[in-house]
Protein backbone atom coordinates (compact mmCIF):
# COMPACT_ATOMS: atom_id res chain seq x y z
CA UNK A 1 0.00 0.00 0.00
CA UNK A 2 1.29 3.44 -0.92
CA UNK A 3 0.10 7.02 -0.56
CA UNK A 4 -0.36 7.07 -4.36
CA UNK A 5 -2.65 4.04 -4.18
CA UNK A 6 -4.72 5.79 -1.49
CA UNK A 7 -5.17 8.77 -3.84
CA UNK A 8 -6.34 6.40 -6.59
CA UNK A 9 -8.79 4.80 -4.17
CA UNK A 10 -10.35 8.21 -3.51
CA UNK A 11 -10.62 8.88 -7.25
CA UNK A 12 -12.31 5.52 -7.80
CA UNK A 13 -14.64 5.93 -4.82
CA UNK A 14 -13.10 2.86 -3.11
CA UNK A 15 -13.30 3.28 0.68
CA UNK A 16 -10.12 3.18 2.77
CA UNK A 17 -9.95 1.07 5.95
CA UNK A 18 -7.62 2.29 8.68
CA UNK A 19 -7.14 0.96 12.21
CA UNK A 20 -4.64 1.57 14.98
CA UNK A 21 -2.08 -0.95 16.24
CA UNK A 22 0.73 -0.59 18.73
CA UNK A 23 2.47 -3.98 18.92
CA UNK A 24 3.82 -6.76 16.68
CA UNK A 25 1.25 -9.49 17.37
CA UNK A 26 -1.82 -7.32 16.81
CA UNK A 27 -0.26 -5.48 13.85
CA UNK A 28 0.28 -8.84 12.12
CA UNK A 29 -3.38 -9.79 12.59
CA UNK A 30 -4.62 -6.36 11.48
CA UNK A 31 -2.42 -6.51 8.37
CA UNK A 32 -3.42 -10.09 7.53
CA UNK A 33 -7.10 -9.08 7.79
CA UNK A 34 -6.59 -6.73 4.82
CA UNK A 35 -6.15 -3.30 6.40
CA UNK A 36 -5.14 -0.49 4.03
CA UNK A 37 -3.54 1.81 6.62
CA UNK A 38 -2.29 1.02 10.13
CA UNK A 39 -1.95 4.00 12.43
CA UNK A 40 0.49 3.83 15.32
CA UNK A 41 -1.64 6.39 17.13
CA UNK A 42 -0.61 8.40 20.15
CA UNK A 43 -3.78 6.82 21.58
CA UNK A 44 -1.14 4.29 22.72
CA UNK A 45 -0.82 6.74 25.61
CA UNK A 46 -4.39 5.78 26.63
CA UNK A 47 -4.87 2.17 25.58
CA UNK A 48 -1.35 0.82 26.08
CA UNK A 49 0.04 2.99 28.89
CA UNK A 50 -3.18 3.82 30.77
CA UNK A 51 -2.79 7.60 30.73
CA UNK A 52 -5.93 9.76 30.77
CA UNK A 53 -4.77 11.86 27.78
CA UNK A 54 -2.42 11.47 24.80
CA UNK A 55 -0.11 14.17 26.13
CA UNK A 56 2.38 12.12 28.18
CA UNK A 57 3.57 9.73 25.47
CA UNK A 58 7.11 10.52 24.29
CA UNK A 59 8.80 10.39 20.90
CA UNK A 60 10.97 7.48 22.09
CA UNK A 61 7.86 5.56 23.18
CA UNK A 62 6.12 6.23 19.84
CA UNK A 63 9.21 4.98 18.01
CA UNK A 64 9.21 1.82 20.12
CA UNK A 65 5.55 1.12 19.28
CA UNK A 66 6.18 1.91 15.60
CA UNK A 67 9.14 -0.50 15.47
CA UNK A 68 6.99 -3.28 16.94
CA UNK A 69 4.22 -2.60 14.39
CA UNK A 70 6.40 -2.40 11.26
CA UNK A 71 7.95 -5.80 12.13
CA UNK A 72 4.48 -7.34 11.85
CA UNK A 73 3.24 -5.58 8.72
CA UNK A 74 3.75 -6.71 5.13
CA UNK A 75 1.03 -4.92 3.17
CA UNK A 76 -0.57 -1.96 4.95
CA UNK A 77 0.81 1.58 4.91
CA UNK A 78 2.14 2.36 8.41
CA UNK A 79 1.53 5.92 9.64
CA UNK A 80 2.90 7.13 12.99
CA UNK A 81 1.60 9.99 15.12
CA UNK A 82 4.08 12.70 16.00
CA UNK A 83 3.45 12.99 19.75
CA UNK A 84 2.59 16.14 21.67
CA UNK A 85 5.65 18.35 22.12
CA UNK A 86 7.65 16.85 19.27
CA UNK A 87 6.59 19.27 16.50
CA UNK A 88 4.79 22.33 17.86
CA UNK A 89 7.91 24.19 19.05
CA UNK A 90 9.51 24.94 15.69
CA UNK A 91 9.75 23.40 12.26
CA UNK A 92 13.36 22.21 12.65
CA UNK A 93 12.42 20.25 15.75
CA UNK A 94 9.39 18.90 13.89
CA UNK A 95 11.57 17.69 11.02
CA UNK A 96 14.07 16.11 13.42
CA UNK A 97 11.21 14.23 15.15
CA UNK A 98 9.76 13.01 11.85
CA UNK A 99 13.18 11.89 10.62
CA UNK A 100 13.74 9.89 13.80
CA UNK A 101 10.41 8.12 13.31
CA UNK A 102 11.17 7.29 9.67
CA UNK A 103 14.80 6.19 10.27
CA UNK A 104 14.30 4.25 13.50
CA UNK A 105 10.94 2.57 12.85
CA UNK A 106 10.73 1.97 9.11
CA UNK A 107 7.23 3.49 8.98
CA UNK A 108 6.06 5.17 5.79
CA UNK A 109 4.42 8.40 6.96
CA UNK A 110 3.68 10.62 9.96
CA UNK A 111 0.44 12.20 11.19
CA UNK A 112 0.19 15.63 12.83
CA UNK A 113 -2.69 17.38 14.60
CA UNK A 114 -3.60 20.92 13.56
CA UNK A 115 -3.99 23.32 10.65
CA UNK A 116 -2.58 26.77 9.85
CA UNK A 117 -0.74 27.02 13.16
CA UNK A 118 1.59 24.10 12.25
CA UNK A 119 1.82 24.78 8.50
CA UNK A 120 5.54 25.60 8.58
CA UNK A 121 6.36 22.35 10.38
CA UNK A 122 4.27 20.29 7.95
CA UNK A 123 5.91 21.97 4.95
CA UNK A 124 9.42 21.36 6.28
CA UNK A 125 8.66 17.67 6.85
CA UNK A 126 7.11 17.36 3.39
CA UNK A 127 10.16 19.04 1.85
CA UNK A 128 12.30 16.20 3.26
CA UNK A 129 10.22 13.68 1.32
CA UNK A 130 8.26 12.43 4.32
CA UNK A 131 4.54 11.89 3.63
CA UNK A 132 2.29 13.72 6.10
CA UNK A 133 -1.30 12.96 7.09
CA UNK A 134 -3.17 15.87 8.69
CA UNK A 135 -5.65 15.61 11.57
CA UNK A 136 -8.45 18.18 12.05
CA UNK A 137 -11.59 18.52 14.17
CA UNK A 138 -11.20 16.99 17.62
CA UNK A 139 -7.44 16.96 18.10
CA UNK A 140 -6.85 15.18 21.44
CA UNK A 141 -3.40 16.74 21.94
CA UNK A 142 -5.28 20.05 22.46
CA UNK A 143 -7.67 18.67 25.10
CA UNK A 144 -6.52 21.26 27.63
CA UNK A 145 -7.50 24.03 25.23
CA UNK A 146 -10.88 22.49 24.28
CA UNK A 147 -11.74 21.30 27.79
CA UNK A 148 -13.96 18.45 26.47
CA UNK A 149 -13.95 15.60 23.95
CA UNK A 150 -17.29 16.80 22.53
CA UNK A 151 -18.05 17.18 18.81
CA UNK A 152 -16.02 20.02 17.23
CA UNK A 153 -16.83 22.61 14.54
CA UNK A 154 -20.58 22.84 15.17
CA UNK A 155 -20.33 26.64 15.05
CA UNK A 156 -19.93 28.45 11.73
CA UNK A 157 -16.57 30.10 12.54
CA UNK A 158 -14.89 26.86 13.62
CA UNK A 159 -16.40 24.98 10.65
CA UNK A 160 -15.03 27.63 8.25
CA UNK A 161 -11.56 27.43 9.82
CA UNK A 162 -11.66 23.64 9.48
CA UNK A 163 -12.54 23.95 5.77
CA UNK A 164 -9.71 26.47 5.26
CA UNK A 165 -7.25 24.20 7.11
CA UNK A 166 -8.35 21.16 5.08
CA UNK A 167 -7.83 23.07 1.80
CA UNK A 168 -4.40 24.19 3.04
CA UNK A 169 -3.35 20.61 3.91
CA UNK A 170 -4.41 19.54 0.42
CA UNK A 171 -2.60 22.45 -1.30
CA UNK A 172 0.73 22.00 0.50
CA UNK A 173 0.88 18.29 -0.32
CA UNK A 174 -0.38 16.18 2.58
CA UNK A 175 -1.50 12.76 1.33
CA UNK A 176 -4.60 12.54 3.49
CA UNK A 177 -6.25 13.79 6.65
CA UNK A 178 -8.13 12.43 9.63
CA UNK A 179 -11.39 14.24 10.46
CA UNK A 180 -12.27 13.49 14.07
CA UNK A 181 -15.67 14.01 15.70
CA UNK A 182 -17.19 16.70 13.49
CA UNK A 183 -20.71 16.92 12.01
CA UNK A 184 -21.21 14.46 9.13
CA UNK A 185 -22.42 17.29 6.87
CA UNK A 186 -19.21 19.26 7.38
CA UNK A 187 -17.05 16.15 6.79
CA UNK A 188 -18.96 15.52 3.55
CA UNK A 189 -18.32 19.12 2.44
CA UNK A 190 -14.59 18.86 3.21
CA UNK A 191 -14.36 15.48 1.46
CA UNK A 192 -15.92 16.98 -1.68
CA UNK A 193 -13.64 20.02 -1.62
CA UNK A 194 -10.23 18.36 -1.19
CA UNK A 195 -8.39 16.12 -3.64
CA UNK A 196 -6.77 13.95 -0.93
CA UNK A 197 -8.52 11.19 1.06
CA UNK A 198 -10.36 12.11 4.26
CA UNK A 199 -10.45 9.42 6.94
CA UNK A 200 -13.23 9.89 9.46
CA UNK A 201 -13.65 8.91 13.10
CA UNK A 202 -17.05 10.07 14.30
CA UNK A 203 -17.35 12.13 11.11
CA UNK A 204 -19.99 10.19 9.16
CA UNK A 205 -20.09 7.96 6.11
CA UNK A 206 -19.17 10.45 3.39
CA UNK A 207 -15.46 10.42 4.30
CA UNK A 208 -13.17 8.53 1.93
CA UNK A 209 -12.27 6.09 4.70
CA UNK A 210 -12.79 5.27 8.37
CA UNK A 211 -10.46 4.79 11.32
CA UNK A 212 -11.07 3.33 14.79
CA UNK A 213 -8.89 2.50 17.76
CA UNK A 214 -8.28 -1.26 17.75
CA UNK A 215 -8.98 -1.86 21.44
CA UNK A 216 -12.25 0.10 21.19
CA UNK A 217 -13.65 -1.79 18.18
CA UNK A 218 -12.60 -5.15 19.64
CA UNK A 219 -14.40 -4.36 22.90
CA UNK A 220 -11.27 -4.58 25.07
CA UNK A 221 -11.97 -1.15 26.42
CA UNK A 222 -15.43 -1.59 27.93
CA UNK A 223 -15.78 1.83 29.56
CA UNK A 224 -15.47 3.80 26.30
CA UNK A 225 -18.80 3.98 24.43
CA UNK A 226 -19.10 7.04 22.19
CA UNK A 227 -21.94 7.08 19.65
CA UNK A 228 -19.60 6.68 16.66
CA UNK A 229 -18.02 3.45 17.95
CA UNK A 230 -19.18 0.13 16.49
CA UNK A 231 -18.04 -2.88 18.54
CA UNK A 232 -17.04 -5.84 16.38
CA UNK A 233 -16.19 -8.15 19.29
CA UNK A 234 -16.48 -8.40 23.06
CA UNK A 235 -12.89 -9.35 23.78
CA UNK A 236 -13.01 -8.12 27.37
CA UNK A 237 -15.52 -10.91 28.15
CA UNK A 238 -13.67 -13.48 26.01
CA UNK A 239 -10.27 -12.68 27.51
CA UNK A 240 -11.32 -12.49 31.17
CA UNK A 241 -13.38 -15.69 30.66
CA UNK A 242 -10.36 -17.55 29.23
CA UNK A 243 -8.02 -16.25 31.93
CA UNK A 244 -10.33 -17.12 34.82
CA UNK A 245 -10.80 -20.59 33.28
CA UNK A 246 -6.97 -20.97 33.32
CA UNK A 247 -6.82 -19.83 36.96
CA UNK A 248 -9.48 -22.43 37.91
CA UNK A 249 -7.63 -25.17 35.99
CA UNK A 250 -4.34 -24.39 37.73
CA UNK A 251 -5.96 -24.30 41.19
CA UNK A 252 -7.90 -27.54 40.60
CA UNK A 253 -4.78 -29.21 39.12
CA UNK A 254 -6.67 -29.89 35.88
CA UNK A 255 -3.85 -28.08 34.05
CA UNK A 256 -1.42 -29.41 32.97
CA UNK A 257 -2.76 -32.91 32.19
CA UNK A 258 -0.71 -35.96 31.17
CA UNK A 259 -0.56 -34.88 27.52
CA UNK A 260 0.57 -31.40 28.41
CA UNK A 261 3.85 -32.43 30.00
CA UNK A 262 7.13 -34.09 28.95
O1 LIG B 1 -4.16 8.38 18.08
C1 LIG B 1 -5.09 7.89 17.44
O2 LIG B 1 -5.49 6.74 17.63
C2 LIG B 1 -5.74 8.73 16.45
C3 LIG B 1 -7.01 8.21 15.84
C4 LIG B 1 -8.12 8.34 16.80
C5 LIG B 1 -7.30 8.85 14.55
O3 LIG B 1 -5.29 9.79 16.15
mmCIF file of C-alpha atoms and ligand atoms in Angstrom:
data_model
loop_
_atom_site.group_PDB
_atom_site.id
_atom_site.type_symbol
_atom_site.label_atom_id
_atom_site.label_comp_id
_atom_site.label_asym_id
_atom_site.label_seq_id
_atom_site.Cartn_x
_atom_site.Cartn_y
_atom_site.Cartn_z
ATOM 1 C CA UNK A 1 0.000 0.000 0.000
ATOM 2 C CA UNK A 2 1.285 3.439 -0.917
ATOM 3 C CA UNK A 3 0.098 7.022 -0.564
ATOM 4 C CA UNK A 4 -0.360 7.074 -4.363
ATOM 5 C CA UNK A 5 -2.650 4.042 -4.182
ATOM 6 C CA UNK A 6 -4.720 5.791 -1.493
ATOM 7 C CA UNK A 7 -5.167 8.770 -3.838
ATOM 8 C CA UNK A 8 -6.336 6.399 -6.590
ATOM 9 C CA UNK A 9 -8.791 4.798 -4.173
ATOM 10 C CA UNK A 10 -10.350 8.205 -3.510
ATOM 11 C CA UNK A 11 -10.621 8.881 -7.252
ATOM 12 C CA UNK A 12 -12.314 5.517 -7.797
ATOM 13 C CA UNK A 13 -14.636 5.928 -4.817
ATOM 14 C CA UNK A 14 -13.102 2.863 -3.108
ATOM 15 C CA UNK A 15 -13.301 3.276 0.678
ATOM 16 C CA UNK A 16 -10.115 3.175 2.770
ATOM 17 C CA UNK A 17 -9.954 1.066 5.953
ATOM 18 C CA UNK A 18 -7.617 2.286 8.683
ATOM 19 C CA UNK A 19 -7.141 0.962 12.208
ATOM 20 C CA UNK A 20 -4.643 1.575 14.980
ATOM 21 C CA UNK A 21 -2.085 -0.952 16.245
ATOM 22 C CA UNK A 22 0.732 -0.589 18.732
ATOM 23 C CA UNK A 23 2.467 -3.984 18.920
ATOM 24 C CA UNK A 24 3.825 -6.755 16.684
ATOM 25 C CA UNK A 25 1.252 -9.486 17.370
ATOM 26 C CA UNK A 26 -1.823 -7.320 16.811
ATOM 27 C CA UNK A 27 -0.265 -5.480 13.852
ATOM 28 C CA UNK A 28 0.282 -8.843 12.122
ATOM 29 C CA UNK A 29 -3.376 -9.789 12.587
ATOM 30 C CA UNK A 30 -4.617 -6.364 11.477
ATOM 31 C CA UNK A 31 -2.416 -6.513 8.375
ATOM 32 C CA UNK A 32 -3.423 -10.094 7.534
ATOM 33 C CA UNK A 33 -7.096 -9.083 7.790
ATOM 34 C CA UNK A 34 -6.594 -6.728 4.816
ATOM 35 C CA UNK A 35 -6.153 -3.304 6.398
ATOM 36 C CA UNK A 36 -5.145 -0.490 4.029
ATOM 37 C CA UNK A 37 -3.541 1.813 6.621
ATOM 38 C CA UNK A 38 -2.289 1.017 10.130
ATOM 39 C CA UNK A 39 -1.948 4.004 12.430
ATOM 40 C CA UNK A 40 0.485 3.829 15.318
ATOM 41 C CA UNK A 41 -1.638 6.394 17.128
ATOM 42 C CA UNK A 42 -0.614 8.402 20.148
ATOM 43 C CA UNK A 43 -3.781 6.818 21.585
ATOM 44 C CA UNK A 44 -1.136 4.293 22.718
ATOM 45 C CA UNK A 45 -0.823 6.736 25.608
ATOM 46 C CA UNK A 46 -4.391 5.780 26.630
ATOM 47 C CA UNK A 47 -4.867 2.170 25.577
ATOM 48 C CA UNK A 48 -1.347 0.824 26.075
ATOM 49 C CA UNK A 49 0.041 2.993 28.887
ATOM 50 C CA UNK A 50 -3.181 3.820 30.775
ATOM 51 C CA UNK A 51 -2.785 7.603 30.728
ATOM 52 C CA UNK A 52 -5.926 9.759 30.768
ATOM 53 C CA UNK A 53 -4.770 11.856 27.776
ATOM 54 C CA UNK A 54 -2.424 11.473 24.804
ATOM 55 C CA UNK A 55 -0.105 14.169 26.129
ATOM 56 C CA UNK A 56 2.385 12.120 28.181
ATOM 57 C CA UNK A 57 3.571 9.729 25.466
ATOM 58 C CA UNK A 58 7.110 10.520 24.293
ATOM 59 C CA UNK A 59 8.801 10.392 20.903
ATOM 60 C CA UNK A 60 10.972 7.477 22.087
ATOM 61 C CA UNK A 61 7.865 5.562 23.177
ATOM 62 C CA UNK A 62 6.118 6.235 19.839
ATOM 63 C CA UNK A 63 9.211 4.981 18.010
ATOM 64 C CA UNK A 64 9.212 1.816 20.124
ATOM 65 C CA UNK A 65 5.551 1.116 19.284
ATOM 66 C CA UNK A 66 6.180 1.906 15.602
ATOM 67 C CA UNK A 67 9.141 -0.501 15.467
ATOM 68 C CA UNK A 68 6.987 -3.281 16.935
ATOM 69 C CA UNK A 69 4.222 -2.605 14.392
ATOM 70 C CA UNK A 70 6.401 -2.402 11.264
ATOM 71 C CA UNK A 71 7.950 -5.796 12.126
ATOM 72 C CA UNK A 72 4.484 -7.338 11.854
ATOM 73 C CA UNK A 73 3.237 -5.579 8.722
ATOM 74 C CA UNK A 74 3.747 -6.710 5.132
ATOM 75 C CA UNK A 75 1.034 -4.917 3.165
ATOM 76 C CA UNK A 76 -0.570 -1.965 4.948
ATOM 77 C CA UNK A 77 0.811 1.580 4.913
ATOM 78 C CA UNK A 78 2.135 2.360 8.412
ATOM 79 C CA UNK A 79 1.526 5.922 9.642
ATOM 80 C CA UNK A 80 2.897 7.129 12.991
ATOM 81 C CA UNK A 81 1.598 9.995 15.119
ATOM 82 C CA UNK A 82 4.077 12.699 15.997
ATOM 83 C CA UNK A 83 3.453 12.988 19.755
ATOM 84 C CA UNK A 84 2.588 16.145 21.668
ATOM 85 C CA UNK A 85 5.648 18.351 22.123
ATOM 86 C CA UNK A 86 7.653 16.852 19.272
ATOM 87 C CA UNK A 87 6.590 19.266 16.502
ATOM 88 C CA UNK A 88 4.789 22.329 17.863
ATOM 89 C CA UNK A 89 7.912 24.186 19.046
ATOM 90 C CA UNK A 90 9.515 24.935 15.686
ATOM 91 C CA UNK A 91 9.752 23.405 12.257
ATOM 92 C CA UNK A 92 13.358 22.215 12.648
ATOM 93 C CA UNK A 93 12.417 20.252 15.747
ATOM 94 C CA UNK A 94 9.387 18.898 13.885
ATOM 95 C CA UNK A 95 11.568 17.686 11.024
ATOM 96 C CA UNK A 96 14.074 16.114 13.423
ATOM 97 C CA UNK A 97 11.211 14.229 15.153
ATOM 98 C CA UNK A 98 9.758 13.014 11.854
ATOM 99 C CA UNK A 99 13.184 11.894 10.624
ATOM 100 C CA UNK A 100 13.740 9.888 13.804
ATOM 101 C CA UNK A 101 10.408 8.116 13.310
ATOM 102 C CA UNK A 102 11.173 7.290 9.673
ATOM 103 C CA UNK A 103 14.798 6.189 10.270
ATOM 104 C CA UNK A 104 14.302 4.247 13.495
ATOM 105 C CA UNK A 105 10.938 2.570 12.849
ATOM 106 C CA UNK A 106 10.732 1.974 9.108
ATOM 107 C CA UNK A 107 7.227 3.494 8.980
ATOM 108 C CA UNK A 108 6.064 5.168 5.785
ATOM 109 C CA UNK A 109 4.423 8.403 6.965
ATOM 110 C CA UNK A 110 3.675 10.618 9.959
ATOM 111 C CA UNK A 111 0.444 12.197 11.188
ATOM 112 C CA UNK A 112 0.187 15.631 12.828
ATOM 113 C CA UNK A 113 -2.689 17.375 14.596
ATOM 114 C CA UNK A 114 -3.602 20.917 13.558
ATOM 115 C CA UNK A 115 -3.986 23.321 10.652
ATOM 116 C CA UNK A 116 -2.576 26.766 9.847
ATOM 117 C CA UNK A 117 -0.735 27.020 13.162
ATOM 118 C CA UNK A 118 1.592 24.105 12.250
ATOM 119 C CA UNK A 119 1.822 24.783 8.499
ATOM 120 C CA UNK A 120 5.542 25.600 8.575
ATOM 121 C CA UNK A 121 6.356 22.346 10.382
ATOM 122 C CA UNK A 122 4.267 20.292 7.952
ATOM 123 C CA UNK A 123 5.915 21.974 4.948
ATOM 124 C CA UNK A 124 9.421 21.358 6.279
ATOM 125 C CA UNK A 125 8.665 17.674 6.854
ATOM 126 C CA UNK A 126 7.107 17.360 3.395
ATOM 127 C CA UNK A 127 10.163 19.035 1.851
ATOM 128 C CA UNK A 128 12.305 16.203 3.260
ATOM 129 C CA UNK A 129 10.219 13.681 1.318
ATOM 130 C CA UNK A 130 8.257 12.433 4.319
ATOM 131 C CA UNK A 131 4.537 11.895 3.625
ATOM 132 C CA UNK A 132 2.294 13.721 6.097
ATOM 133 C CA UNK A 133 -1.297 12.964 7.088
ATOM 134 C CA UNK A 134 -3.174 15.875 8.693
ATOM 135 C CA UNK A 135 -5.648 15.615 11.572
ATOM 136 C CA UNK A 136 -8.448 18.176 12.050
ATOM 137 C CA UNK A 137 -11.586 18.520 14.173
ATOM 138 C CA UNK A 138 -11.199 16.990 17.618
ATOM 139 C CA UNK A 139 -7.441 16.955 18.101
ATOM 140 C CA UNK A 140 -6.846 15.182 21.436
ATOM 141 C CA UNK A 141 -3.401 16.743 21.944
ATOM 142 C CA UNK A 142 -5.283 20.052 22.458
ATOM 143 C CA UNK A 143 -7.667 18.669 25.098
ATOM 144 C CA UNK A 144 -6.522 21.256 27.631
ATOM 145 C CA UNK A 145 -7.500 24.033 25.226
ATOM 146 C CA UNK A 146 -10.878 22.487 24.275
ATOM 147 C CA UNK A 147 -11.742 21.304 27.791
ATOM 148 C CA UNK A 148 -13.960 18.448 26.474
ATOM 149 C CA UNK A 149 -13.947 15.600 23.946
ATOM 150 C CA UNK A 150 -17.292 16.805 22.527
ATOM 151 C CA UNK A 151 -18.048 17.182 18.814
ATOM 152 C CA UNK A 152 -16.022 20.024 17.227
ATOM 153 C CA UNK A 153 -16.834 22.606 14.541
ATOM 154 C CA UNK A 154 -20.582 22.842 15.170
ATOM 155 C CA UNK A 155 -20.331 26.645 15.052
ATOM 156 C CA UNK A 156 -19.925 28.448 11.733
ATOM 157 C CA UNK A 157 -16.570 30.103 12.539
ATOM 158 C CA UNK A 158 -14.891 26.863 13.621
ATOM 159 C CA UNK A 159 -16.396 24.984 10.655
ATOM 160 C CA UNK A 160 -15.034 27.629 8.253
ATOM 161 C CA UNK A 161 -11.555 27.426 9.823
ATOM 162 C CA UNK A 162 -11.663 23.641 9.477
ATOM 163 C CA UNK A 163 -12.538 23.948 5.768
ATOM 164 C CA UNK A 164 -9.707 26.471 5.264
ATOM 165 C CA UNK A 165 -7.251 24.199 7.106
ATOM 166 C CA UNK A 166 -8.348 21.162 5.076
ATOM 167 C CA UNK A 167 -7.827 23.072 1.805
ATOM 168 C CA UNK A 168 -4.397 24.195 3.036
ATOM 169 C CA UNK A 169 -3.355 20.612 3.913
ATOM 170 C CA UNK A 170 -4.408 19.544 0.421
ATOM 171 C CA UNK A 171 -2.597 22.454 -1.300
ATOM 172 C CA UNK A 172 0.733 22.004 0.498
ATOM 173 C CA UNK A 173 0.881 18.295 -0.322
ATOM 174 C CA UNK A 174 -0.382 16.176 2.577
ATOM 175 C CA UNK A 175 -1.495 12.755 1.327
ATOM 176 C CA UNK A 176 -4.602 12.541 3.490
ATOM 177 C CA UNK A 177 -6.247 13.792 6.653
ATOM 178 C CA UNK A 178 -8.132 12.427 9.634
ATOM 179 C CA UNK A 179 -11.393 14.237 10.459
ATOM 180 C CA UNK A 180 -12.275 13.490 14.067
ATOM 181 C CA UNK A 181 -15.672 14.012 15.701
ATOM 182 C CA UNK A 182 -17.194 16.700 13.494
ATOM 183 C CA UNK A 183 -20.712 16.918 12.014
ATOM 184 C CA UNK A 184 -21.211 14.458 9.133
ATOM 185 C CA UNK A 185 -22.418 17.286 6.871
ATOM 186 C CA UNK A 186 -19.209 19.263 7.383
ATOM 187 C CA UNK A 187 -17.054 16.153 6.789
ATOM 188 C CA UNK A 188 -18.963 15.521 3.546
ATOM 189 C CA UNK A 189 -18.322 19.118 2.435
ATOM 190 C CA UNK A 190 -14.592 18.856 3.211
ATOM 191 C CA UNK A 191 -14.360 15.477 1.464
ATOM 192 C CA UNK A 192 -15.916 16.975 -1.679
ATOM 193 C CA UNK A 193 -13.640 20.019 -1.616
ATOM 194 C CA UNK A 194 -10.225 18.357 -1.194
ATOM 195 C CA UNK A 195 -8.387 16.119 -3.643
ATOM 196 C CA UNK A 196 -6.773 13.953 -0.930
ATOM 197 C CA UNK A 197 -8.522 11.192 1.057
ATOM 198 C CA UNK A 198 -10.360 12.105 4.259
ATOM 199 C CA UNK A 199 -10.450 9.418 6.943
ATOM 200 C CA UNK A 200 -13.228 9.886 9.459
ATOM 201 C CA UNK A 201 -13.655 8.911 13.099
ATOM 202 C CA UNK A 202 -17.049 10.070 14.301
ATOM 203 C CA UNK A 203 -17.352 12.132 11.113
ATOM 204 C CA UNK A 204 -19.990 10.187 9.164
ATOM 205 C CA UNK A 205 -20.093 7.956 6.112
ATOM 206 C CA UNK A 206 -19.167 10.447 3.395
ATOM 207 C CA UNK A 207 -15.459 10.417 4.304
ATOM 208 C CA UNK A 208 -13.168 8.525 1.932
ATOM 209 C CA UNK A 209 -12.273 6.090 4.704
ATOM 210 C CA UNK A 210 -12.791 5.272 8.372
ATOM 211 C CA UNK A 211 -10.461 4.789 11.325
ATOM 212 C CA UNK A 212 -11.067 3.334 14.787
ATOM 213 C CA UNK A 213 -8.885 2.504 17.762
ATOM 214 C CA UNK A 214 -8.275 -1.264 17.751
ATOM 215 C CA UNK A 215 -8.980 -1.861 21.444
ATOM 216 C CA UNK A 216 -12.252 0.096 21.193
ATOM 217 C CA UNK A 217 -13.652 -1.789 18.178
ATOM 218 C CA UNK A 218 -12.604 -5.152 19.643
ATOM 219 C CA UNK A 219 -14.397 -4.364 22.904
ATOM 220 C CA UNK A 220 -11.274 -4.584 25.070
ATOM 221 C CA UNK A 221 -11.968 -1.146 26.421
ATOM 222 C CA UNK A 222 -15.432 -1.589 27.931
ATOM 223 C CA UNK A 223 -15.783 1.828 29.557
ATOM 224 C CA UNK A 224 -15.469 3.795 26.304
ATOM 225 C CA UNK A 225 -18.796 3.977 24.434
ATOM 226 C CA UNK A 226 -19.096 7.044 22.185
ATOM 227 C CA UNK A 227 -21.942 7.083 19.647
ATOM 228 C CA UNK A 228 -19.596 6.680 16.664
ATOM 229 C CA UNK A 229 -18.016 3.451 17.950
ATOM 230 C CA UNK A 230 -19.177 0.133 16.488
ATOM 231 C CA UNK A 231 -18.042 -2.876 18.540
ATOM 232 C CA UNK A 232 -17.036 -5.837 16.383
ATOM 233 C CA UNK A 233 -16.188 -8.148 19.290
ATOM 234 C CA UNK A 234 -16.478 -8.398 23.059
ATOM 235 C CA UNK A 235 -12.888 -9.347 23.776
ATOM 236 C CA UNK A 236 -13.014 -8.119 27.375
ATOM 237 C CA UNK A 237 -15.518 -10.908 28.145
ATOM 238 C CA UNK A 238 -13.672 -13.480 26.006
ATOM 239 C CA UNK A 239 -10.269 -12.679 27.512
ATOM 240 C CA UNK A 240 -11.322 -12.493 31.168
ATOM 241 C CA UNK A 241 -13.376 -15.695 30.660
ATOM 242 C CA UNK A 242 -10.363 -17.546 29.229
ATOM 243 C CA UNK A 243 -8.022 -16.254 31.934
ATOM 244 C CA UNK A 244 -10.333 -17.122 34.824
ATOM 245 C CA UNK A 245 -10.796 -20.591 33.281
ATOM 246 C CA UNK A 246 -6.974 -20.973 33.317
ATOM 247 C CA UNK A 247 -6.823 -19.826 36.961
ATOM 248 C CA UNK A 248 -9.480 -22.433 37.905
ATOM 249 C CA UNK A 249 -7.633 -25.174 35.994
ATOM 250 C CA UNK A 250 -4.342 -24.390 37.729
ATOM 251 C CA UNK A 251 -5.961 -24.305 41.187
ATOM 252 C CA UNK A 252 -7.898 -27.537 40.598
ATOM 253 C CA UNK A 253 -4.781 -29.215 39.117
ATOM 254 C CA UNK A 254 -6.672 -29.885 35.879
ATOM 255 C CA UNK A 255 -3.847 -28.084 34.048
ATOM 256 C CA UNK A 256 -1.418 -29.412 32.968
ATOM 257 C CA UNK A 257 -2.760 -32.909 32.193
ATOM 258 C CA UNK A 258 -0.705 -35.964 31.165
ATOM 259 C CA UNK A 259 -0.564 -34.885 27.523
ATOM 260 C CA UNK A 260 0.572 -31.403 28.412
ATOM 261 C CA UNK A 261 3.846 -32.427 29.995
ATOM 262 C CA UNK A 262 7.133 -34.093 28.955
HETATM 263 O O1 LIG B 1 -4.155 8.381 18.083
HETATM 264 C C1 LIG B 1 -5.090 7.893 17.444
HETATM 265 O O2 LIG B 1 -5.491 6.738 17.634
HETATM 266 C C2 LIG B 1 -5.740 8.730 16.451
HETATM 267 C C3 LIG B 1 -7.008 8.208 15.840
HETATM 268 C C4 LIG B 1 -8.122 8.343 16.797
HETATM 269 C C5 LIG B 1 -7.297 8.853 14.548
HETATM 270 O O3 LIG B 1 -5.286 9.786 16.155
#
